[in-house]
Short mmCIF file of C-alpha atoms in Angstrom, two decimals:
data_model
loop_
_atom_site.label_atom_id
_atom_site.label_comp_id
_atom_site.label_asym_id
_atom_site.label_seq_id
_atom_site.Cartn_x
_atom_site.Cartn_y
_atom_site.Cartn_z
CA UNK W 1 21.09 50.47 4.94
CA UNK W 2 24.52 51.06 6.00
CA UNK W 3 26.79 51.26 3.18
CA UNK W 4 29.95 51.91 5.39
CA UNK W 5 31.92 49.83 7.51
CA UNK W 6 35.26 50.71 8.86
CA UNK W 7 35.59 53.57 6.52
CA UNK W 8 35.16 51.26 3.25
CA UNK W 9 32.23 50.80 1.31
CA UNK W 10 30.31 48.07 1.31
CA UNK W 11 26.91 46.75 0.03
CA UNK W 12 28.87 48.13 -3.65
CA UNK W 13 29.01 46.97 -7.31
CA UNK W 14 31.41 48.87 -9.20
CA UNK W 15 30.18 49.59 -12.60
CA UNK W 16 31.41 52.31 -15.13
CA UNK W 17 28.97 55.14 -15.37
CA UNK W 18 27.47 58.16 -13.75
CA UNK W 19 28.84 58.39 -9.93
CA UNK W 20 30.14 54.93 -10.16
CA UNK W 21 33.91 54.01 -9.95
CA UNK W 22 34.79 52.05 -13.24
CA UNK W 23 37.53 51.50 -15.35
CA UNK W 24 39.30 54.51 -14.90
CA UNK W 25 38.91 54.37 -11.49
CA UNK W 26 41.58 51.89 -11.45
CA UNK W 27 43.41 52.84 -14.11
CA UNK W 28 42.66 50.48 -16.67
CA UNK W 29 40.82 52.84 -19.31
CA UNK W 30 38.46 56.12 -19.15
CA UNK W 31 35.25 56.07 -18.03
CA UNK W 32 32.34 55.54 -20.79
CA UNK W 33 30.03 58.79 -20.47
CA UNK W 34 26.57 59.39 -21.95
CA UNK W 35 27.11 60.96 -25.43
CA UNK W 36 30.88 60.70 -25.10
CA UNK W 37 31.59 58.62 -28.70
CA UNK W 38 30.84 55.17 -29.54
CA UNK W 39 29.11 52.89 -26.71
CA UNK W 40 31.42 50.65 -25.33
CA UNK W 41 31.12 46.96 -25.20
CA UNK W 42 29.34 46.11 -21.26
CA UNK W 43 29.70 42.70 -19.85
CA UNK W 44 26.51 41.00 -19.73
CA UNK W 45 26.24 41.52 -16.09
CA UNK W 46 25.89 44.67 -16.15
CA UNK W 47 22.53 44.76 -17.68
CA UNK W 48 20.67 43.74 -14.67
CA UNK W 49 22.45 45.60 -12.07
CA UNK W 50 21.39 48.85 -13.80
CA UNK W 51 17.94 47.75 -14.07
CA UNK W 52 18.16 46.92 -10.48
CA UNK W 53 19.86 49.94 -9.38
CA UNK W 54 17.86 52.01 -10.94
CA UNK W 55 14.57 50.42 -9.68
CA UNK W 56 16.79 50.36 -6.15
CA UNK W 57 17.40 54.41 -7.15
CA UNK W 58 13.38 55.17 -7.26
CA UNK W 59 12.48 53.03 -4.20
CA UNK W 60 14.67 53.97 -2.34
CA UNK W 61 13.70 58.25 -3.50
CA UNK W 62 10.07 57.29 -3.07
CA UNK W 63 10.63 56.02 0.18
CA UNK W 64 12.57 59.13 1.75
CA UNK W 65 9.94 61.13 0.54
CA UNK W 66 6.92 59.27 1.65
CA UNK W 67 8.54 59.68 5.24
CA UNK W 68 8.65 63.68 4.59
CA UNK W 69 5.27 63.55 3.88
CA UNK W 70 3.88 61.45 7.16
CA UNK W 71 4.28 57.36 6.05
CA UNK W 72 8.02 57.02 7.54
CA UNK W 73 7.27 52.81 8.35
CA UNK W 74 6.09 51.92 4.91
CA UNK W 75 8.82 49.61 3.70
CA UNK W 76 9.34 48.48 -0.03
CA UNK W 77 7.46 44.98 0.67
CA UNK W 78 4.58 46.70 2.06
CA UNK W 79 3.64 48.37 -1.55
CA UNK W 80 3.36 45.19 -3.10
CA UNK W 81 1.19 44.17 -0.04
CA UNK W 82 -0.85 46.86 -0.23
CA UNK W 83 -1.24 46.54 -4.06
CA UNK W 84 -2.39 42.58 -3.53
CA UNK W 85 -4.71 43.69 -1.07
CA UNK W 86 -6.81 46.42 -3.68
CA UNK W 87 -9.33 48.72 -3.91
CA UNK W 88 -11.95 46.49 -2.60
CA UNK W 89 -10.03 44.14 0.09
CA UNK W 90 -9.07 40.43 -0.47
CA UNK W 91 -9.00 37.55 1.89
CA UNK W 92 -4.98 36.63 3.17
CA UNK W 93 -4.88 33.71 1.20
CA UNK W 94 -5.76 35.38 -2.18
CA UNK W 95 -3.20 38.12 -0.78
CA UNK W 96 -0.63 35.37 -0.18
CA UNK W 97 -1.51 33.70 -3.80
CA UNK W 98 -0.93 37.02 -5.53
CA UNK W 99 2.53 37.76 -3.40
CA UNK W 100 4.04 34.14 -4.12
CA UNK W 101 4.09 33.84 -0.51
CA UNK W 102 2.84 31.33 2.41
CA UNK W 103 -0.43 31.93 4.07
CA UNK W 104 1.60 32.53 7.26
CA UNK W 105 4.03 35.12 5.87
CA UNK W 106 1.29 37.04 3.98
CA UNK W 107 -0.64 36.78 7.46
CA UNK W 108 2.75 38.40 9.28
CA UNK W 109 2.43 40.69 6.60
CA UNK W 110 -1.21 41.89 7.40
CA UNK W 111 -1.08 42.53 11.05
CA UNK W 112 2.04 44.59 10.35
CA UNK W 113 0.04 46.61 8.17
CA UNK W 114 -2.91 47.17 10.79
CA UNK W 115 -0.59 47.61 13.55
CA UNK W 116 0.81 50.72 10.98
CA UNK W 117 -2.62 51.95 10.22
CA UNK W 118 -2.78 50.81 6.21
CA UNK W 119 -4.97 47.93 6.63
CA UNK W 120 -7.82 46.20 8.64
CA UNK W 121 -9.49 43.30 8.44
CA UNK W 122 -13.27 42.60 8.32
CA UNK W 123 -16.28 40.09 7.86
CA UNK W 124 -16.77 39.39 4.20
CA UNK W 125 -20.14 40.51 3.09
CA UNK W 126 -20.46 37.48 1.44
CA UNK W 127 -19.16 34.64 3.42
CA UNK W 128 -19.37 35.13 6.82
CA UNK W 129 -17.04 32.33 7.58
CA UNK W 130 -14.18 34.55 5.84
CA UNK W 131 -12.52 37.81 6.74
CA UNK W 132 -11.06 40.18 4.54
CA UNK W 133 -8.26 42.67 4.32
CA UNK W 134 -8.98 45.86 3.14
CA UNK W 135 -7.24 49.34 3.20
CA UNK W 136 -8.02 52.15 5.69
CA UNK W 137 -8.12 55.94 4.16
CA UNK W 138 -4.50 55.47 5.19
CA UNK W 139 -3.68 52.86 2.97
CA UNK W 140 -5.41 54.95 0.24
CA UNK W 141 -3.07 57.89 0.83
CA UNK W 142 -0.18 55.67 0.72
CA UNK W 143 -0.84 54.38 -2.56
CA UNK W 144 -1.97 58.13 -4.04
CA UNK W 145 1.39 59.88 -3.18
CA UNK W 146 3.39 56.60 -3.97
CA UNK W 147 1.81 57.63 -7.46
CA UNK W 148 2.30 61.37 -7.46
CA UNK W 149 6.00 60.36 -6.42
CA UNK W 150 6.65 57.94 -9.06
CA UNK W 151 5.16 60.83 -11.68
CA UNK W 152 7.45 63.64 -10.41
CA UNK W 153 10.48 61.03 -10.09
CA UNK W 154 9.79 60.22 -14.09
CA UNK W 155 9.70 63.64 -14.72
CA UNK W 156 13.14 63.99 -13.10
CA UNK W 157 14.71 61.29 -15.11
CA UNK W 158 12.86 62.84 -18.29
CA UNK W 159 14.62 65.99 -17.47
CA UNK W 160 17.92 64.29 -16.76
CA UNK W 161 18.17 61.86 -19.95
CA UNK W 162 15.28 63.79 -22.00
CA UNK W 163 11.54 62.72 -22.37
CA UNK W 164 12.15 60.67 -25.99
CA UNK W 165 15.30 58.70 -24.07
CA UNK W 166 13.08 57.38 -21.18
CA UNK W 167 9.92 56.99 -23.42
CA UNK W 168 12.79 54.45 -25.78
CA UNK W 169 13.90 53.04 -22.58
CA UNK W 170 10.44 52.17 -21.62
CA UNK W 171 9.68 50.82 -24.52
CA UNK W 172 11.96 48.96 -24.88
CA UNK W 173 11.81 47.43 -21.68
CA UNK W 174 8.13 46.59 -22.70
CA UNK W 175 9.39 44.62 -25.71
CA UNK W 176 12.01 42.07 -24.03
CA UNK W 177 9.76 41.60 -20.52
CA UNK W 178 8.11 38.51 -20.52
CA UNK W 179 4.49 38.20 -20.85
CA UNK W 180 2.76 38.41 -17.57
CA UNK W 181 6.01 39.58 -16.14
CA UNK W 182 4.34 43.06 -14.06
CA UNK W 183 3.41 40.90 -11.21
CA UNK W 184 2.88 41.78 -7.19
CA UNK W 185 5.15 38.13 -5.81
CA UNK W 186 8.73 40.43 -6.69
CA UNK W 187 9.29 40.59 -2.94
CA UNK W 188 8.23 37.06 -2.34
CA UNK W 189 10.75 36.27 -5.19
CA UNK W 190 13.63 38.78 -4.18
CA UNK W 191 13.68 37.27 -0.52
CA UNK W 192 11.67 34.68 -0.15
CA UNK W 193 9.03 35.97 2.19
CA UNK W 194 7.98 39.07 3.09
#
């Protein structure tokens, strides 16, 4: 994404904290550090642009190295996608069921994904009225370095913040989601359709 637009940045939040512009940026106070005295007071806004940013953070790493490593198309919307799909295919509407999406965006969906080599479709061994989507070898290795990324950039954090700080953070996270809240329809819900 471009983030610059006649020399001024756009697509910002400004937030106090690590490489952000805050408070002191504008002279109205110093900025809050990590380990820097007592934790300031944060508007309640902040809370979810963190968590956003930093999901936005390892995405957005994951994705710049899965194009190093041959897989420069995969988008953001296609892991979810490919996730729905699983190990041992699903038809497009149980795909479009577990993405919160309509059978005609989760069907866009799939023939971007065989036009990029992560999916094909097929008869379904057990009704041959139906076809399913399953993943190619490609798909496969798409979802096995997503992982190995995702490992190393946790290890990266845990060396940044220290492993007991991101194991709390974790935790905690785990404690205030809501039940059934690690679901596959985030894109669907973020925009709408895929």
């Amino acid at each position: 994404m471009v983030n610059m637009v006649d020399d001024e940045m756009v697509n910002q939040v400004s937030l106090s904290g690590k490489g952000v512009p805050g408070e002191g940026a504008r002279g109205g106070g110093g900025e809050q550090r990590r380990g820097s005295g007592p934790p300031r007071p944060r508007a309640g806004y902040e809370l979810p642009l963190l968590l956003f940013a930093g999901f936005r953070t390892l995405i957005d790493e994951l994705h710049t190295e899965l194009a190093r490593q041959g897989h420069p198309d995969v988008r953001p919307a296609h892991g979810f996608a490919l996730q729905a799909i699983g190990p041992e295919g699903s038809a497009a509407s149980d795909i479009a069921r577990r993405l919160g999406i309509s059978k005609q965006a989760a069907g866009k969906t799939v023939d971007r994904l065989v036009a990029l080599g992560y999916a094909e479709r097929a008869d379904d061994p057990a009704d041959a009225r139906r076809k399913l989507v399953r993943l190619t070898a490609r798909g496969f290795d798409v979802l096995a370095r997503s992982a190995a990324i995702f490992e190393r950039l946790r290890a990266e954090w845990a060396a940044e913040l220290g492993e007991e700080r991101v194991s709390a953070m974790e935790d905690d996270l785990a404690a205030v989601v809501s039940p059934g809240a690690f679901r596959l329809d985030a894109a669907g819900w973020i925009g709408g359709a895929m």
